[in-house]
Tab-separated table of C-alpha atoms in Angstrom:
chain	number	residue	atom	x	y	z
B	1	MET	CA	49.637	40.104	-19.385
B	2	ALA	CA	50.951	41.719	-22.012
B	3	GLY	CA	54.311	40.127	-21.718
B	4	TYR	CA	52.853	36.813	-21.779
B	5	ASP	CA	52.316	34.684	-25.465
B	6	TYR	CA	48.317	34.005	-23.859
B	7	ASP	CA	46.327	35.644	-21.480
B	8	LEU	CA	45.140	31.819	-20.398
B	9	PHE	CA	46.865	28.469	-22.096
B	10	VAL	CA	44.134	25.541	-21.633
B	11	ILE	CA	45.830	22.130	-21.231
B	12	GLY	CA	43.098	19.376	-22.557
B	13	GLY	CA	40.316	19.383	-25.339
B	14	GLY	CA	37.605	17.578	-23.709
B	15	SER	CA	34.105	19.588	-22.480
B	16	GLY	CA	35.629	21.502	-19.789
B	17	GLY	CA	38.582	23.073	-21.187
B	18	VAL	CA	37.147	23.590	-24.343
B	19	ARG	CA	34.293	25.390	-22.997
B	20	ALA	CA	36.527	27.774	-20.892
B	21	ALA	CA	38.816	28.809	-23.932
B	22	ARG	CA	36.031	29.318	-25.906
B	23	MET	CA	34.326	31.583	-23.535
B	24	ALA	CA	37.565	33.121	-22.604
B	25	ALA	CA	38.277	33.721	-25.935
B	26	ALA	CA	35.177	35.296	-26.713
B	27	LEU	CA	35.795	37.870	-24.029
B	28	GLY	CA	38.855	39.236	-26.031
B	29	LYS	CA	41.519	37.114	-24.163
B	30	ARG	CA	44.568	35.469	-25.866
B	31	VAL	CA	44.209	32.113	-25.709
B	32	GLY	CA	45.707	28.911	-26.635
B	33	ILE	CA	44.703	25.327	-25.663
B	34	ALA	CA	46.457	21.984	-26.375
B	35	GLU	CA	45.097	18.798	-26.525
B	36	GLU	CA	47.245	15.574	-27.469
B	37	TYR	CA	44.541	13.289	-28.908
B	38	ARG	CA	41.230	14.181	-29.911
B	39	PHE	CA	39.207	17.691	-29.247
B	40	GLY	CA	35.997	16.439	-27.225
B	41	GLY	CA	37.290	14.611	-24.515
B	42	THR	CA	36.454	11.521	-22.903
B	43	CYS	CA	32.829	12.262	-23.365
B	44	VAL	CA	32.314	13.197	-27.024
B	45	ILE	CA	35.050	10.626	-28.248
B	46	ARG	CA	35.192	7.183	-25.982
B	47	GLY	CA	32.648	8.122	-23.471
B	48	CYS	CA	28.826	9.451	-22.942
B	49	VAL	CA	28.191	10.383	-26.549
B	50	PRO	CA	29.401	6.722	-28.063
B	51	LYS	CA	27.734	4.922	-25.360
B	52	LYS	CA	24.273	6.468	-25.788
B	53	LEU	CA	24.288	5.359	-29.768
B	54	TYR	CA	25.530	1.977	-28.286
B	55	VAL	CA	22.803	1.932	-25.689
B	56	TYR	CA	20.339	2.763	-28.577
B	57	ALA	CA	21.846	0.358	-31.185
B	58	SER	CA	21.346	-2.682	-28.101
B	59	GLN	CA	17.455	-1.749	-27.376
B	60	PHE	CA	16.263	-2.625	-31.005
B	61	PRO	CA	15.708	-6.304	-29.945
B	62	GLU	CA	13.181	-5.354	-27.533
B	63	HIS	CA	11.714	-2.852	-29.575
B	64	PHE	CA	11.171	-5.664	-32.433
B	65	ALA	CA	9.705	-8.243	-29.906
B	66	ASP	CA	7.900	-5.836	-28.525
B	67	ALA	CA	6.198	-4.604	-32.071
B	68	ALA	CA	4.519	-7.796	-32.183
B	69	GLY	CA	1.687	-6.895	-28.983
B	70	TYR	CA	0.870	-3.527	-31.194
B	71	GLY	CA	-0.018	-5.778	-34.432
B	72	TRP	CA	3.336	-5.374	-36.229
B	73	THR	CA	4.934	-8.354	-37.529
B	74	VAL	CA	9.103	-7.864	-37.903
B	75	PRO	CA	10.541	-9.642	-39.961
B	76	GLN	CA	14.106	-11.509	-38.408
B	77	ALA	CA	16.765	-9.114	-38.166
B	78	SER	CA	20.556	-8.979	-38.142
B	79	PHE	CA	22.615	-6.905	-36.669
B	80	ASP	CA	26.148	-5.814	-38.143
B	81	TRP	CA	28.930	-4.865	-35.694
B	82	GLN	CA	30.966	-3.399	-38.158
B	83	THR	CA	28.105	-0.327	-39.445
B	84	LEU	CA	27.759	0.431	-35.927
B	85	VAL	CA	31.196	1.065	-35.062
B	86	ALA	CA	31.730	2.834	-38.506
B	87	ASN	CA	28.564	5.185	-38.217
B	88	LYS	CA	29.690	6.068	-34.606
B	89	ASP	CA	33.279	6.905	-36.198
B	90	ARG	CA	31.638	9.436	-38.397
B	91	GLU	CA	29.394	11.424	-35.757
B	92	ILE	CA	32.261	11.281	-33.708
B	93	SER	CA	34.596	13.263	-35.734
B	94	ARG	CA	31.923	15.540	-36.859
B	95	LEU	CA	31.570	16.522	-33.043
B	96	GLU	CA	35.551	16.514	-32.909
B	97	ALA	CA	35.781	19.516	-35.520
B	98	ILE	CA	32.708	21.109	-33.780
B	99	TYR	CA	34.458	21.522	-30.800
B	100	ARG	CA	37.768	22.820	-32.357
B	101	LYS	CA	35.901	24.858	-34.669
B	102	ASN	CA	34.118	26.599	-31.501
B	103	VAL	CA	37.296	27.491	-30.374
B	104	GLN	CA	38.802	29.071	-33.515
B	105	GLY	CA	35.573	30.877	-33.920
B	106	ALA	CA	36.035	32.464	-30.550
B	107	GLY	CA	39.452	33.225	-31.437
B	108	GLY	CA	41.491	31.096	-29.866
B	109	GLU	CA	44.508	28.885	-31.195
B	110	THR	CA	44.435	25.471	-31.204
B	111	PHE	CA	47.392	22.832	-30.666
B	112	GLN	CA	47.446	19.333	-31.508
B	113	SER	CA	49.910	18.212	-28.757
B	114	ARG	CA	50.731	16.884	-25.443
B	115	ALA	CA	51.525	20.026	-23.279
B	116	MET	CA	53.777	19.950	-20.001
B	117	LEU	CA	54.060	22.720	-17.329
B	118	VAL	CA	57.778	23.855	-17.035
B	119	ASP	CA	57.316	26.772	-14.708
B	120	PRO	CA	54.185	28.479	-13.578
B	121	HIS	CA	53.588	30.494	-16.705
B	122	VAL	CA	55.270	28.455	-19.098
B	123	VAL	CA	54.192	25.344	-21.172
B	124	HIS	CA	56.489	23.305	-23.444
B	125	LEU	CA	54.200	21.887	-26.633
B	126	LEU	CA	55.707	18.489	-27.563
B	127	GLY	CA	54.435	17.703	-30.680
B	128	ASP	CA	55.521	21.107	-31.852
B	129	ASP	CA	59.191	21.314	-29.862
B	130	ARG	CA	58.513	24.933	-28.302
B	131	THR	CA	57.531	26.619	-25.304
B	132	VAL	CA	54.641	29.361	-24.889
B	133	THR	CA	53.854	31.655	-21.916
B	134	ALA	CA	50.500	32.250	-20.252
B	135	ASP	CA	49.411	34.291	-17.629
B	136	GLN	CA	46.525	31.882	-16.534
B	137	ILE	CA	47.136	27.992	-16.931
B	138	LEU	CA	43.994	25.746	-16.574
B	139	ILE	CA	44.624	22.096	-16.392
B	140	ALA	CA	41.277	20.389	-17.930
B	141	THR	CA	43.211	16.811	-18.903
B	142	GLY	CA	40.440	14.407	-17.621
B	143	GLY	CA	40.851	10.973	-16.578
B	144	ARG	CA	41.241	7.196	-17.762
B	145	PRO	CA	40.326	3.612	-17.072
B	146	ALA	CA	41.955	2.428	-13.584
B	147	PRO	CA	44.416	-0.394	-14.748
B	148	HIS	CA	44.593	-3.841	-12.838
B	149	PRO	CA	48.540	-4.678	-12.595
B	150	ALA	CA	47.922	-6.680	-9.725
B	151	LEU	CA	45.911	-8.800	-12.102
B	152	PRO	CA	47.781	-12.191	-13.209
B	153	GLY	CA	46.845	-11.609	-17.531
B	154	HIS	CA	45.506	-8.286	-17.247
B	155	GLU	CA	47.477	-7.547	-20.340
B	156	HIS	CA	44.481	-9.333	-22.109
B	157	CYS	CA	42.011	-7.222	-20.923
B	158	ILE	CA	40.528	-4.354	-22.389
B	159	PHE	CA	38.612	-1.134	-20.833
B	160	SER	CA	35.875	0.794	-21.960
B	161	ASN	CA	38.085	2.542	-24.238
B	162	GLU	CA	38.542	0.032	-26.534
B	163	ALA	CA	35.016	-1.569	-26.397
B	164	PHE	CA	33.683	0.735	-28.554
B	165	ASP	CA	35.917	-0.203	-31.334
B	166	LEU	CA	36.119	-4.268	-30.832
B	167	LYS	CA	37.531	-5.825	-34.124
B	168	GLU	CA	34.294	-7.973	-34.272
B	169	LEU	CA	31.320	-8.616	-31.463
B	170	PRO	CA	32.581	-10.950	-28.728
B	171	ASN	CA	30.312	-14.190	-28.528
B	172	ALA	CA	30.545	-13.838	-24.803
B	173	ILE	CA	32.391	-11.427	-22.225
B	174	MET	CA	33.032	-10.833	-18.601
B	175	ILE	CA	32.786	-7.299	-17.325
B	176	GLU	CA	34.514	-6.560	-13.958
B	177	GLY	CA	33.127	-3.445	-11.746
B	178	GLY	CA	29.668	-2.675	-10.726
B	179	GLY	CA	29.906	1.059	-11.511
B	180	TYR	CA	27.731	2.664	-14.210
B	181	ILE	CA	30.127	2.296	-17.015
B	182	ALA	CA	30.462	-1.781	-16.154
B	183	VAL	CA	26.509	-1.704	-16.017
B	184	GLU	CA	25.866	0.092	-18.927
B	185	PHE	CA	28.082	-1.839	-20.984
B	186	ALA	CA	27.091	-5.147	-19.894
B	187	ASN	CA	23.448	-4.454	-21.033
B	188	ILE	CA	24.964	-2.908	-24.391
B	189	PHE	CA	26.474	-6.075	-24.686
B	190	HIS	CA	23.702	-8.187	-24.044
B	191	GLY	CA	21.695	-6.447	-25.911
B	192	LEU	CA	23.608	-6.561	-29.097
B	193	GLY	CA	23.939	-10.759	-28.390
B	194	VAL	CA	26.304	-11.383	-26.396
B	195	ASP	CA	26.857	-13.678	-23.261
B	196	THR	CA	27.264	-11.263	-20.693
B	197	THR	CA	28.726	-11.875	-17.113
B	198	LEU	CA	28.824	-9.043	-14.558
B	199	VAL	CA	31.652	-9.419	-11.843
B	200	TYR	CA	31.665	-7.141	-8.961
B	201	ARG	CA	33.130	-7.211	-5.620
B	202	GLY	CA	30.536	-5.467	-3.436
B	203	LYS	CA	27.370	-6.773	-2.314
B	204	GLU	CA	25.052	-4.811	-4.758
B	205	ILE	CA	25.958	-3.104	-7.856
B	206	LEU	CA	25.801	0.895	-8.385
B	207	SER	CA	27.215	1.686	-4.876
B	208	ARG	CA	25.946	5.569	-3.443
B	209	PHE	CA	22.277	4.944	-5.571
B	210	ASP	CA	19.284	4.129	-3.999
B	211	MET	CA	19.165	0.741	-2.810
B	212	ASP	CA	15.519	0.554	-4.150
B	213	LEU	CA	17.084	0.858	-7.543
B	214	ARG	CA	19.753	-1.153	-7.284
B	215	ARG	CA	17.840	-4.141	-5.880
B	216	MET	CA	15.316	-3.620	-8.858
B	217	LEU	CA	17.814	-3.401	-11.516
B	218	HIS	CA	20.174	-6.164	-10.701
B	219	GLU	CA	16.597	-8.339	-10.794
B	220	THR	CA	15.589	-7.159	-14.290
B	221	MET	CA	18.873	-7.769	-15.570
B	222	GLU	CA	19.058	-10.955	-14.686
B	223	LYS	CA	15.596	-12.041	-15.929
B	224	LYS	CA	17.169	-10.382	-19.340
B	225	GLY	CA	19.756	-12.839	-18.773
B	226	ILE	CA	22.192	-11.077	-18.393
B	227	LYS	CA	24.608	-12.803	-14.984
B	228	ILE	CA	25.695	-10.943	-12.270
B	229	LEU	CA	28.249	-12.342	-9.535
B	230	CYS	CA	28.386	-10.108	-6.543
B	231	HIS	CA	30.720	-10.766	-3.932
B	232	ALA	CA	33.479	-12.007	-6.360
B	233	VAL	CA	36.842	-10.744	-8.150
B	234	SER	CA	38.827	-11.973	-11.151
B	235	GLU	CA	42.096	-13.868	-9.692
B	236	TRP	CA	43.819	-14.655	-12.986
B	237	ILE	CA	42.650	-14.264	-16.796
B	238	ARG	CA	44.340	-16.718	-18.714
B	239	LYS	CA	44.648	-16.982	-22.958
B	240	ARG	CA	43.706	-19.934	-24.233
B	241	PRO	CA	45.108	-21.956	-27.587
B	242	ASP	CA	42.036	-21.199	-29.383
B	243	GLY	CA	42.558	-17.112	-28.805
B	244	ARG	CA	39.610	-17.157	-25.940
B	245	LEU	CA	40.309	-16.158	-22.753
B	246	ASP	CA	39.503	-18.136	-18.997
B	247	ALA	CA	39.134	-16.189	-16.305
B	248	VAL	CA	39.195	-17.472	-13.021
B	249	VAL	CA	37.106	-15.529	-10.251
B	250	THR	CA	36.318	-16.142	-6.620
B	251	GLY	CA	35.164	-19.583	-5.569
B	252	GLY	CA	37.256	-21.265	-8.153
B	253	LYS	CA	35.168	-20.701	-10.809
B	254	ILE	CA	36.113	-20.580	-14.470
B	255	LEU	CA	34.370	-18.471	-16.985
B	256	THR	CA	35.451	-19.011	-20.912
B	257	VAL	CA	34.829	-15.621	-22.801
B	258	ASP	CA	35.996	-13.664	-26.207
B	259	GLN	CA	36.790	-10.361	-23.846
B	260	VAL	CA	37.391	-9.478	-20.550
B	261	MET	CA	36.525	-5.622	-19.932
B	262	LEU	CA	37.848	-4.119	-16.736
B	263	ALA	CA	35.930	-1.062	-15.576
B	264	ILE	CA	36.896	-0.523	-12.075
B	265	GLY	CA	37.296	2.868	-11.578
B	266	ARG	CA	38.935	5.738	-13.434
B	267	LEU	CA	42.244	8.176	-12.896
B	268	PRO	CA	43.151	11.060	-13.354
B	269	ASN	CA	45.137	12.358	-16.209
B	270	THR	CA	48.218	13.576	-14.253
B	271	GLU	CA	50.975	11.989	-15.008
B	272	ASN	CA	54.422	13.280	-16.593
B	273	MET	CA	52.997	16.604	-16.963
B	274	GLY	CA	55.506	18.394	-14.941
B	275	LEU	CA	52.881	19.082	-12.342
B	276	GLU	CA	55.468	17.971	-9.102
B	277	GLY	CA	58.184	19.863	-10.767
B	278	VAL	CA	55.825	22.936	-10.383
B	279	GLY	CA	55.093	21.793	-7.256
B	280	ILE	CA	51.023	21.627	-7.731
B	281	GLU	CA	49.542	19.633	-4.750
B	282	MET	CA	47.798	16.424	-5.664
B	283	THR	CA	45.904	13.793	-3.241
B	284	LYS	CA	47.379	10.048	-3.341
B	285	THR	CA	45.529	8.939	-6.045
B	286	GLY	CA	46.972	12.200	-8.057
B	287	ALA	CA	44.085	14.313	-8.262
B	288	ILE	CA	44.804	17.813	-8.492
B	289	ASN	CA	43.561	19.563	-5.289
B	290	VAL	CA	41.910	22.918	-5.870
B	291	ASP	CA	39.975	25.443	-3.620
B	292	GLN	CA	36.441	26.056	-3.764
B	293	TYR	CA	37.134	28.467	-6.966
B	294	SER	CA	39.021	25.755	-8.537
B	295	ARG	CA	42.728	27.351	-7.961
B	296	THR	CA	45.208	25.217	-7.302
B	297	ASN	CA	47.976	25.978	-4.334
B	298	ILE	CA	49.693	28.226	-7.624
B	299	ASP	CA	47.952	31.517	-7.673
B	300	ASN	CA	47.549	31.582	-11.831
B	301	ILE	CA	47.124	27.518	-12.449
B	302	TRP	CA	43.746	25.844	-12.279
B	303	ALA	CA	42.063	22.993	-12.506
B	304	ILE	CA	38.499	21.380	-13.192
B	305	GLY	CA	36.778	18.695	-14.480
B	306	ASP	CA	37.596	14.933	-13.453
B	307	VAL	CA	41.605	15.736	-13.197
B	308	THR	CA	40.523	17.090	-9.602
B	309	ASN	CA	37.999	14.314	-8.811
B	310	ARG	CA	35.122	16.087	-7.503
B	311	VAL	CA	32.113	15.182	-9.519
B	312	GLN	CA	32.548	13.323	-12.431
B	313	LEU	CA	30.371	13.902	-14.967
B	314	THR	CA	30.667	16.153	-18.051
B	315	PRO	CA	27.749	18.626	-16.875
B	316	VAL	CA	29.840	19.469	-13.977
B	317	ALA	CA	33.177	20.173	-15.811
B	318	ILE	CA	31.455	22.552	-18.119
B	319	HIS	CA	30.035	24.094	-15.308
B	320	GLU	CA	33.312	24.054	-13.638
B	321	ALA	CA	34.377	25.905	-16.497
B	322	MET	CA	31.931	28.601	-17.089
B	323	CYS	CA	32.982	29.558	-13.446
B	324	PHE	CA	36.227	29.642	-13.927
B	325	VAL	CA	35.849	32.035	-16.642
B	326	GLU	CA	34.051	34.266	-14.117
B	327	THR	CA	36.412	34.161	-11.661
B	328	ALA	CA	39.836	34.301	-13.449
B	329	PHE	CA	38.509	36.845	-16.072
B	330	LYS	CA	35.141	38.763	-15.124
B	331	GLY	CA	36.195	39.800	-11.531
B	332	ASN	CA	33.092	37.669	-10.060
B	333	PRO	CA	34.436	35.102	-8.065
B	334	THR	CA	32.035	32.004	-8.465
B	335	ALA	CA	32.149	28.866	-6.811
B	336	PRO	CA	31.405	25.652	-8.539
B	337	ASP	CA	27.565	24.318	-7.378
B	338	HIS	CA	28.158	20.784	-6.643
B	339	ASP	CA	24.993	19.920	-4.620
B	340	THR	CA	22.041	18.188	-5.724
B	341	ILE	CA	23.429	17.013	-9.247
B	342	ALA	CA	20.766	15.212	-11.379
B	343	THR	CA	21.807	12.077	-13.443
B	344	ALA	CA	21.515	8.917	-15.156
B	345	VAL	CA	22.624	5.758	-15.523
B	346	PHE	CA	21.511	4.238	-19.078
B	347	SER	CA	20.866	0.971	-18.233
B	348	GLN	CA	18.204	-1.145	-19.600
B	349	PRO	CA	16.003	-0.021	-17.887
B	350	GLU	CA	17.345	3.257	-16.968
B	351	ILE	CA	18.042	5.064	-13.759
B	352	GLY	CA	17.229	8.281	-13.325
B	353	THR	CA	18.383	9.896	-9.680
B	354	VAL	CA	18.938	13.836	-7.643
B	355	GLY	CA	19.173	14.125	-4.456
B	356	LEU	CA	19.623	11.928	-1.504
B	357	SER	CA	18.898	8.333	-1.386
B	358	GLU	CA	16.998	6.769	1.428
B	359	ASP	CA	19.833	5.461	3.426
B	360	GLU	CA	21.581	9.083	2.780
B	361	ALA	CA	18.844	11.136	4.030
B	362	ILE	CA	18.722	8.833	7.370
B	363	LYS	CA	21.796	9.428	8.088
B	364	ARG	CA	21.246	13.091	7.904
B	365	PHE	CA	17.413	13.663	9.034
B	366	SER	CA	15.719	12.014	12.006
B	367	ASP	CA	12.329	11.791	9.925
B	368	ILE	CA	12.007	10.911	6.568
B	369	GLU	CA	8.791	10.144	4.792
B	370	ILE	CA	9.431	7.614	1.785
B	371	TYR	CA	6.909	7.590	-1.288
B	372	ARG	CA	6.974	4.553	-3.183
B	373	ALA	CA	5.454	3.171	-6.273
B	374	THR	CA	5.885	-0.058	-8.609
B	375	PHE	CA	3.993	-0.736	-11.734
B	376	ARG	CA	4.032	-1.656	-15.211
B	377	PRO	CA	4.730	0.897	-17.843
B	378	MET	CA	1.789	1.518	-20.376
B	379	ARG	CA	4.095	0.529	-23.074
B	380	HIS	CA	4.443	-2.718	-21.671
B	381	THR	CA	0.544	-3.812	-21.459
B	382	LEU	CA	-0.013	-5.053	-24.628
B	383	SER	CA	3.628	-5.878	-25.728
B	384	GLY	CA	3.276	-8.512	-22.549
B	385	ARG	CA	7.017	-7.556	-21.282
B	386	ASP	CA	7.244	-8.363	-17.659
B	387	GLU	CA	9.181	-5.458	-16.251
B	388	LYS	CA	8.215	-2.787	-13.957
B	389	MET	CA	9.030	0.332	-13.029
B	390	LEU	CA	10.011	2.348	-9.899
B	391	MET	CA	9.266	5.769	-8.895
B	392	LYS	CA	10.290	6.990	-5.320
B	393	LEU	CA	10.406	10.445	-3.231
B	394	VAL	CA	12.463	10.944	-0.011
B	395	VAL	CA	11.042	13.788	1.469
B	396	ASP	CA	12.243	15.288	5.259
B	397	GLY	CA	9.065	14.429	7.713
B	398	ALA	CA	9.620	17.923	9.179
B	399	SER	CA	9.854	20.395	6.355
B	400	LYS	CA	8.225	18.532	3.801
B	401	LYS	CA	10.963	19.357	1.559
B	402	VAL	CA	11.625	16.817	-0.955
B	403	LEU	CA	15.341	15.608	-0.308
B	404	GLY	CA	15.460	12.984	-3.558
B	405	ALA	CA	13.598	11.274	-6.004
B	406	HIS	CA	15.102	8.300	-7.867
B	407	ILE	CA	13.489	6.338	-10.785
B	408	LEU	CA	13.674	3.371	-12.736
B	409	GLY	CA	12.325	2.683	-16.080
B	410	PRO	CA	11.691	4.129	-19.728
B	411	ASP	CA	13.129	7.745	-19.990
B	412	ALA	CA	14.586	7.748	-16.524
B	413	GLY	CA	16.794	10.119	-17.387
B	414	GLU	CA	14.871	13.054	-19.299
B	415	MET	CA	12.223	12.691	-16.393
B	416	ALA	CA	15.733	13.128	-13.980
B	417	GLN	CA	16.666	16.523	-15.523
B	418	LEU	CA	13.284	17.847	-14.821
B	419	LEU	CA	13.147	16.629	-11.416
B	420	GLY	CA	16.585	18.843	-10.633
B	421	ILE	CA	14.812	22.026	-10.832
B	422	PRO	CA	12.411	21.623	-8.103
B	423	LEU	CA	14.887	20.135	-6.110
B	424	LYS	CA	17.492	22.359	-6.358
B	425	ALA	CA	14.772	25.395	-5.920
B	426	GLY	CA	13.776	23.041	-2.484
B	427	LEU	CA	9.899	22.633	-3.225
B	428	THR	CA	8.193	20.575	-0.937
B	429	LYS	CA	6.067	17.490	-1.155
B	430	ASP	CA	3.135	19.814	-0.879
B	431	ASP	CA	4.373	21.620	-3.994
B	432	PHE	CA	4.378	18.149	-5.863
B	433	ASP	CA	0.948	17.680	-4.425
B	434	ARG	CA	-0.644	20.729	-5.815
B	435	THR	CA	0.777	19.811	-9.508
B	436	MET	CA	-1.535	18.952	-11.696
B	437	ALA	CA	-0.719	15.385	-13.365
B	438	VAL	CA	-0.472	14.377	-16.916
B	439	HIS	CA	-2.139	11.536	-18.351
B	440	PRO	CA	-1.539	8.821	-19.134
B	441	THR	CA	2.186	9.099	-18.493
B	442	ALA	CA	4.345	7.470	-16.259
B	443	ALA	CA	5.677	10.675	-14.562
B	444	GLU	CA	2.233	11.950	-13.344
B	445	GLU	CA	3.264	8.809	-10.635
B	446	LEU	CA	5.380	11.682	-8.962
B	447	VAL	CA	2.467	13.995	-8.331
B	448	THR	CA	-0.041	11.681	-7.499
B	449	MET	CA	1.702	9.919	-4.524
B	450	TYR	CA	0.212	11.461	-1.585
B	451	LYS	CA	0.406	9.269	1.280
B	452	PRO	CA	3.481	7.872	2.156
B	453	THR	CA	4.432	4.429	1.815
B	454	TYR	CA	6.262	4.536	5.166
B	455	ARG	CA	8.204	6.850	7.417
B	456	VAL	CA	11.631	6.276	9.148
B	457	LYS	CA	12.093	8.208	12.585
B	458	ASP	CA	15.925	7.776	14.223
B	459	GLY	CA	16.533	5.009	11.772
B	460	GLU	CA	13.719	2.556	12.452
B	461	ARG	CA	10.759	2.383	10.027
B	462	VAL	CA	7.194	2.892	11.258
């Protein structure tokens, strides 16, 4: 190792790459990390963090309306898009500085440069026009929104990256896609007063989530005024003389909007990095193949995070980074645990989920118990808002182990994080039943649903 410039060189300054660099440097390793854009990666710069800030911004109209039921008189409110964007930029810059400082404070060296592999131990830094050598190399370059080059007029479309920094808030927007990014932005723009249409090729939004959540969120979004077109795709986009866009969707329907946003998936950032020349094996979609310890087919080259297309979540990339350091530098081979991961969709209302959906559980177990409750959250009893909450537990009828927990409603993401603990621990429905409720809360429903709503045996509801 002494013959190399670095013990570890990390390509990519997102959450996973920064965590690995910082932890390795704290062990006394000589660490370098290169990021061509901004430290913090997708999550901090153009993903989770700014998105959540925009979600908060978009919720205020409902808060103002609900306040009347509690005796408040709120004057006519106005919204300034440029103020939100500027305040978001200030916060993102603060966080970026922290990410960079954390690496440097641990003893790592940071480079603002694109990096390419020259051979298994050599990295070329394009920004500095220099090469460095490293004993171990970690690729953590993340992903990017998938383009749609086959769509006529695709050059007029934007992606989630650009949506955060539009010069002005559109009057109308069409969003194509049915995943969490599309759904979250549909709710954001609608909450900010934009006429919003969601176009999705599937039969129901949010595939791979529990169907009860999907249907109920769909219905609630439409009640709020968001238009959702399923079994539909864009056929072409055309710019009008007035600068607006005409989008033709399946069936010939023309939507005239100010922006068309594509949220049709994400691709790993592996292009033009020299990976093929070094011989790193990749999937057909460009993701890097790794073993259970995040090692590529080249012994000293590793990859974590979205670039491996295992589980595209920031906490997962951070977890993989910590396992990598254990494996590569502590002599403690540790495989990332990708089972039973809690997650949230910051729609309005929120979704929080962990474990198996009902449909997944039915495929794996012959006897399933479903505990399900829908009710109006207490906060809406005086506001008069006609919005329901859903709580659902999926239980193995034989062992009584809780296999899945699914929530739609206020603070669902917070509840999912806490539910991740008992489900990860393999607790049973009896353990839930023995837990005392906190009253009055919405979450108490999770420990007071004593009798199954229905059972599914051998695929048949009974």
